[in-house]
XYZ file of C-alpha atoms in Angstrom:
322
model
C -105.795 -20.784 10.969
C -107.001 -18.421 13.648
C -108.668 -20.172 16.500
C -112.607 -19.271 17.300
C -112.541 -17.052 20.523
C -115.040 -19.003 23.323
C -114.871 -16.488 25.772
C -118.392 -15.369 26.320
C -119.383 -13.078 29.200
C -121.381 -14.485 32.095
C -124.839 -14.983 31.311
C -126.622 -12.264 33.666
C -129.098 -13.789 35.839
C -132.066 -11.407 37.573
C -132.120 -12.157 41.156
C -135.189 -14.256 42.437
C -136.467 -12.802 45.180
C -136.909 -15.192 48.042
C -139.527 -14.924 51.111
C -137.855 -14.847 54.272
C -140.708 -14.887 57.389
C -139.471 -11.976 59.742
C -141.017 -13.746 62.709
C -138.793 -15.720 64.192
C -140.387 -19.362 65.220
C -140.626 -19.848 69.055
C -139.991 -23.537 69.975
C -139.651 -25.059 73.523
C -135.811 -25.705 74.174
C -135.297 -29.399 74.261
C -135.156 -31.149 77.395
C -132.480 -31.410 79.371
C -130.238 -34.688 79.563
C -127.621 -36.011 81.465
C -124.813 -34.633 79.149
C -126.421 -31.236 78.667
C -127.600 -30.163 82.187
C -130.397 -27.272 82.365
C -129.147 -23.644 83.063
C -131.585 -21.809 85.284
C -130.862 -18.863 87.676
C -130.191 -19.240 91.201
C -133.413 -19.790 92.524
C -135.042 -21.464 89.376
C -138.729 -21.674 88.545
C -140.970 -21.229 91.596
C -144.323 -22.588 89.410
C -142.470 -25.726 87.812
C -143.846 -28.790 89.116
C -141.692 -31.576 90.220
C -138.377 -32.091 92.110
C -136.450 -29.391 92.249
C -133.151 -29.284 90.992
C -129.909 -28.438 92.330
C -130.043 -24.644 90.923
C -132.597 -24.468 94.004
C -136.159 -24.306 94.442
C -138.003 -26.082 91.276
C -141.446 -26.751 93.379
C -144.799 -25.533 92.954
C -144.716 -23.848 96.713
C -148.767 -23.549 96.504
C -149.158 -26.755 95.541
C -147.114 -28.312 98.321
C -149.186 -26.161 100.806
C -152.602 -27.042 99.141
C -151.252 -30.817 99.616
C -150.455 -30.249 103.113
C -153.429 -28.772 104.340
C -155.681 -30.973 102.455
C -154.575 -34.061 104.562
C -156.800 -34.313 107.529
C -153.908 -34.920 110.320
C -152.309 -31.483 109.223
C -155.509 -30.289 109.611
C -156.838 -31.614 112.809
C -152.654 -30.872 114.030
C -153.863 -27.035 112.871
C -156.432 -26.625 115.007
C -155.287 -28.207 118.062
C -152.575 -25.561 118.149
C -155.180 -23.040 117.213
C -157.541 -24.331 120.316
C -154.357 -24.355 122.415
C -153.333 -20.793 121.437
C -157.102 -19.734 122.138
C -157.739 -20.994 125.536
C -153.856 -19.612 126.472
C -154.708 -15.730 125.439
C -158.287 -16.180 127.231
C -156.550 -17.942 130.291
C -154.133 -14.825 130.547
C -156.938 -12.212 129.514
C -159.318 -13.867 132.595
C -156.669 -12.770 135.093
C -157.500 -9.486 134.720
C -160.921 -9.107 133.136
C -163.876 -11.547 134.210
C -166.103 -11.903 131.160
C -168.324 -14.347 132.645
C -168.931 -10.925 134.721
C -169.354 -8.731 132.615
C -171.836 -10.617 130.438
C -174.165 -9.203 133.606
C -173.929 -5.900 132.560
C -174.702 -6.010 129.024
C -177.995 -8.072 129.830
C -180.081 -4.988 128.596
C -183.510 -4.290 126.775
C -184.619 -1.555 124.589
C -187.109 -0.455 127.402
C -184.333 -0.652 129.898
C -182.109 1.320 127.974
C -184.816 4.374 127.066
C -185.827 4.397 130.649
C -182.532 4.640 132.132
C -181.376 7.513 129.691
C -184.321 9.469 130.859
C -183.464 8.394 134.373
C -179.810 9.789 134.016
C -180.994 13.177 132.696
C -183.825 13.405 134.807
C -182.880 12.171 138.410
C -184.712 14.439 140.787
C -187.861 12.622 141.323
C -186.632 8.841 140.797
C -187.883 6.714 144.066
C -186.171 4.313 145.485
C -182.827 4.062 144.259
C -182.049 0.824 146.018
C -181.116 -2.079 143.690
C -183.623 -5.410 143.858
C -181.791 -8.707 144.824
C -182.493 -12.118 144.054
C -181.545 -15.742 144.651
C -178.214 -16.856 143.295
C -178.159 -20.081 141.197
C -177.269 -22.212 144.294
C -179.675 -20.883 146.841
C -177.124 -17.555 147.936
C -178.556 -14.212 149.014
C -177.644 -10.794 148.277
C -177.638 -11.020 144.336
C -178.790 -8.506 141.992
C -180.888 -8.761 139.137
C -179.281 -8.109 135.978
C -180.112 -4.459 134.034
C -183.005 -5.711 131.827
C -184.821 -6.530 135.925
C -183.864 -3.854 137.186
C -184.114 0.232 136.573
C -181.136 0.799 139.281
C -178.574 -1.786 138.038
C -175.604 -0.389 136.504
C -174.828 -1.755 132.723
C -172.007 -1.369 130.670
C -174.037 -1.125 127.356
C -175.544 2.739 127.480
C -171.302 4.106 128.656
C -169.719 2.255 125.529
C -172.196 3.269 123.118
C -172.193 6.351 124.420
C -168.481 6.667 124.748
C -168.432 6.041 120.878
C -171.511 8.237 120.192
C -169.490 11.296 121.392
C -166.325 10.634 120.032
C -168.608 10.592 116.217
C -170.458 13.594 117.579
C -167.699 15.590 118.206
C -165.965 15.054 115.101
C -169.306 15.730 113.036
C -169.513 18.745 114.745
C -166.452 19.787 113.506
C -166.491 18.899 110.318
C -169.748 21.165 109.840
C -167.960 23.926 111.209
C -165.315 23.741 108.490
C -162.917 22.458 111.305
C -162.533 18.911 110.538
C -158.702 17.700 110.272
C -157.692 14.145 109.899
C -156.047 13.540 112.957
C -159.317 15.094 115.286
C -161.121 11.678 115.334
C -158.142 10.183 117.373
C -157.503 13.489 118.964
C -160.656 12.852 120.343
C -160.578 9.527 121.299
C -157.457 9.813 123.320
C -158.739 12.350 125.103
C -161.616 10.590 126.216
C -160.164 7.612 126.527
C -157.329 8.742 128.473
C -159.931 10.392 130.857
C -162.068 7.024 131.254
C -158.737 5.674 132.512
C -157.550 7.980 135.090
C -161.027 7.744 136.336
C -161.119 4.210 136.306
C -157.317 4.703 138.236
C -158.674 7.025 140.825
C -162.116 4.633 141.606
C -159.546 1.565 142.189
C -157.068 3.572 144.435
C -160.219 5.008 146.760
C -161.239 1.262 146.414
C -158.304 0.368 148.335
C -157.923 2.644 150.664
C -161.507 1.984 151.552
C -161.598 -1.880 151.473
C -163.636 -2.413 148.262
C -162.465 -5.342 147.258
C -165.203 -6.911 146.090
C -164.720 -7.549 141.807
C -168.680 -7.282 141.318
C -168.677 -3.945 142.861
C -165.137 -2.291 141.184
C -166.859 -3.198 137.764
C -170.188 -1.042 138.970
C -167.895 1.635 139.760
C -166.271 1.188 136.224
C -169.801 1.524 134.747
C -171.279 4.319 136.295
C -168.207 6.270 135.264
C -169.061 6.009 132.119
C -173.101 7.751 132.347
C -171.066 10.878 132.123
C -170.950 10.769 128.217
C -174.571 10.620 128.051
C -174.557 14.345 129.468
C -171.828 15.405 127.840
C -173.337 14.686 124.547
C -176.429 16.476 125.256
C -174.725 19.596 126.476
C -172.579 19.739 123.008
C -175.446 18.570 120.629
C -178.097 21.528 122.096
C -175.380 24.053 122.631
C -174.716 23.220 119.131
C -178.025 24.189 117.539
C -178.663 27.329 119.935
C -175.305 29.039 119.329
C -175.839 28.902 115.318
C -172.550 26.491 115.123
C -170.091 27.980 117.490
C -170.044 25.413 119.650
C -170.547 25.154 123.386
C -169.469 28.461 124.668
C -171.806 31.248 125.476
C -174.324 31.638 128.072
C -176.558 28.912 127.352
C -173.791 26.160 126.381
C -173.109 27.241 130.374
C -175.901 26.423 131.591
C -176.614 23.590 129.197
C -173.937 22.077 130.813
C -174.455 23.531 134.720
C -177.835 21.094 134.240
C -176.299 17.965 133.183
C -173.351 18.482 135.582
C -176.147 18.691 138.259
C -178.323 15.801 136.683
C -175.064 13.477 136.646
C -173.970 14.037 140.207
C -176.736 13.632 141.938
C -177.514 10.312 139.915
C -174.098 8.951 140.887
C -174.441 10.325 144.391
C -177.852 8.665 144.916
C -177.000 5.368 142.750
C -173.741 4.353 144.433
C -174.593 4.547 148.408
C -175.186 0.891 148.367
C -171.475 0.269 147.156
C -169.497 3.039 149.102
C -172.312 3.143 152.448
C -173.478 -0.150 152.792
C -175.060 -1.366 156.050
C -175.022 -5.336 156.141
C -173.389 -8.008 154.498
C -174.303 -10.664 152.495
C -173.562 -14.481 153.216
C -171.860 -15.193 149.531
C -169.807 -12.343 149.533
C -171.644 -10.033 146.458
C -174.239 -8.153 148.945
C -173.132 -4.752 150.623
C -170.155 -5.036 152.924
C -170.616 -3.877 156.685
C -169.681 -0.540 157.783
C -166.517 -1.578 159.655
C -166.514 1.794 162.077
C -168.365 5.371 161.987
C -164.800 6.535 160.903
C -164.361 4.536 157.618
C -168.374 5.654 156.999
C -167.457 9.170 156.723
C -164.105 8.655 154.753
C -166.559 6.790 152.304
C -168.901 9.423 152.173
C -166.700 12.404 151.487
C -165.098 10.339 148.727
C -168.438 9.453 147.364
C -169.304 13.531 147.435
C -165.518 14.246 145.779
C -165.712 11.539 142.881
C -169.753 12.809 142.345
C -169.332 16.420 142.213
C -165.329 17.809 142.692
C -164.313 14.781 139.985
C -167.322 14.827 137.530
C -167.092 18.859 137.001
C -163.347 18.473 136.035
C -163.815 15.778 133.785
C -167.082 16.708 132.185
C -165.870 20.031 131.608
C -162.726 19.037 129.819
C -164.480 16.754 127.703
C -167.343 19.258 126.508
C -165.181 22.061 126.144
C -164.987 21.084 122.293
């Protein structure tokens, strides 16, 4: 009897698609634990907070600082050093430099400062050109009233800003010319500055060879060097507009200059007899000094005539030949 054949062929199945999300899911590692320690680079995590593991650095650096400078001894330990720091850099700056000094010569007004412009430009009819004194604070003769008193005192206000007004000036000037280069402003200021300082050298050396030593009077020699500029930039600014932009050459940038040359020399020669040619002392030691011999009188007054006129010509024209 032949046997029924139950070999069927596989039933065929379609395939059921299945939806697979191709974003993987982002989930926190777990925790670390004693068995599975936590790999980190060398350094580790600069912005975890907590204690910082032995891969190195696990601290929140701007937190520990924010702690530290939030408690008040760290604070008040700040500032002492800060104070201490301070009064060391003004102790070692005071050796050379006497601000309580030099507060004196910035003591201006806006009157004084107009009038003694048109003074310095216009000298030849200014009477008298001696300085006023005045009491001291403890009864002492032979002080001088400070610039905003006084038409004949010496300031340091009108030579800075006018130190800084030509080194702008100048640079303006060439700039409209079609001139202007990058490095011209400190071009400029080196120039100038480097000729403030030789000055300032050459006053200090005559001082010594002429016994100046008083401080008051070296800093009024340091400030009438600087009326110079106030010349200087009116020679350059009117050359400026009468040669049609070709700066201070020609015939009347000459004589532009030959006037303020003048104007400046005799202002210096008039304004600084009382330092270089005194005639009498003062008890506290800031009046004139006494004319030690006839011999040391004339050695002051030639130097007084070089620095004035053989000095300011040199120096005024190298900085207004720009």
């Amino acid at each position: 009897m032949q046997q029924p054949n139950y070999t069927q062929s596989p039933p065929l199945h379609h395939p059921v698609p299945q939806h697979v999300s191709t974003v993987p899911q982002l989930r926190s590692p777990p925790p670390p634990t004693s068995s599975q320690p936590q790999q980190q680079g060398a350094y580790g995590n600069p912005y975890q907070q907590g204690t910082p593991t032995n891969g190195g650095g696990g601290g929140n650096v701007f937190g520990q600082y924010g702690n530290f400078m939030s408690d008040p001894m760290a604070a008040q330990f700040v500032g002492q050093v800060g104070q201490n720091a301070f009064k060391h850099v003004e102790n070692n700056v005071n050796r050379w430099v006497n601000f309580s000094a030099l507060k004196h010569y910035f003591n201006v007004t806006n009157g004084y400062v107009i009038n003694k412009l048109f003074l310095v430009l216009f000298p030849w009819r200014h009477k008298p050109w001696s300085r006023k004194q005045a009491v001291g604070p403890n009864g002492q003769e032979g002080w001088y009233l400070p610039p905003r008193d006084d038409i004949n005192s010496p300031d340091m206000y009108i030579p800075v800003m006018a130190l800084v007004t030509y080194i702008l000036l100048s640079t303006l000037l060439a700039g409209l010319r079609g001139q202007f280069q990058p490095e011209l402003l400190g071009y400029t200021a080196s120039t100038a500055g480097v000729v403030v300082v030789v000055e300032i050298l050459l006053l200090k050396l005559g001082c010594y060879f002429l016994s100046i030593s008083n401080e008051s009077q070296l800093l009024d020699l340091v400030a009438y060097s600087g009326y110079k500029f106030v010349g200087i930039i009116v020679t350059v600014a009117v050359a400026e507009l009468v040669n049609g932009g070709k700066g201070t050459g020609g015939l009347v940038g000459w004589l532009i200059f030959g006037y303020t040359y003048m104007a400046n020399s005799l202002f210096l020669m008039r304004s600084l007899r009382y330092v270089l040619l005194p005639e009498s002392t003062g008890g506290d030691g800031r009046g004139p000094m006494q004319t030690d011999s006839r011999t040391k009188r004339n050695q002051r007054t030639q130097f007084l005539f070089a620095y004035s006129y053989v000095v300011q010509l040199f120096f005024m024209w190298i900085l207004s030949r720009g």
